[in-house]
C-alpha angles and dihedrals in degrees: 000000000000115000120197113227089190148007132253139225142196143206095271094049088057109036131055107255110209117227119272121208125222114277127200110199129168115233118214101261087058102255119128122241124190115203096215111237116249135204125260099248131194120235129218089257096044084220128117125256097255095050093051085056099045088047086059088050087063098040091255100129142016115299112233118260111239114223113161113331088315117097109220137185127215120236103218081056103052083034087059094037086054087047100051085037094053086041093060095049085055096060101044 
């Protein structure tokens, strides 16, 4: 039996993902496809993708977790970044 000692993320947990709208496209072989709209969410940082990214460059937040091909991010870290992070806004 496999217990899990922590929880994963992933990107789209952590970042705001804008709205898409629906898109109708052909395929080669003639048949139509529709990409099905989806609704602008907001993600636990409330950052974009590419900041969240830019704030690991500079050691400003926890680095992913690579298993597979996937990039994760633990829980118990983001939970401690947003703690620290919430802390020093407090303190400002």
């Amino acid at each position: 039996m496999i217990i899990l000692k922590d929880q994963y993320l992933r990107m789209a947990d952590l970042a705001n993902q804008p709205a898409r709208t629906a898109k109708t496209y052909i395929t080669k072989s003639g048949q139509e496809r529709t990409v099905t709209p989806k609704a602008a969410t907001r993600g636990i940082t409330g950052f974009s993708a590419k900041h969240i990214y830019h704030l690991i460059n500079q050691d400003k937040f926890p680095a992913p977790v690579k298993i597979g091909r996937a990039s994760l991010w633990r829980l118990s870290d983001i939970n401690q970044w947003l703690e620290g992070h919430t802390n020093d806004m407090r303190g400002s």
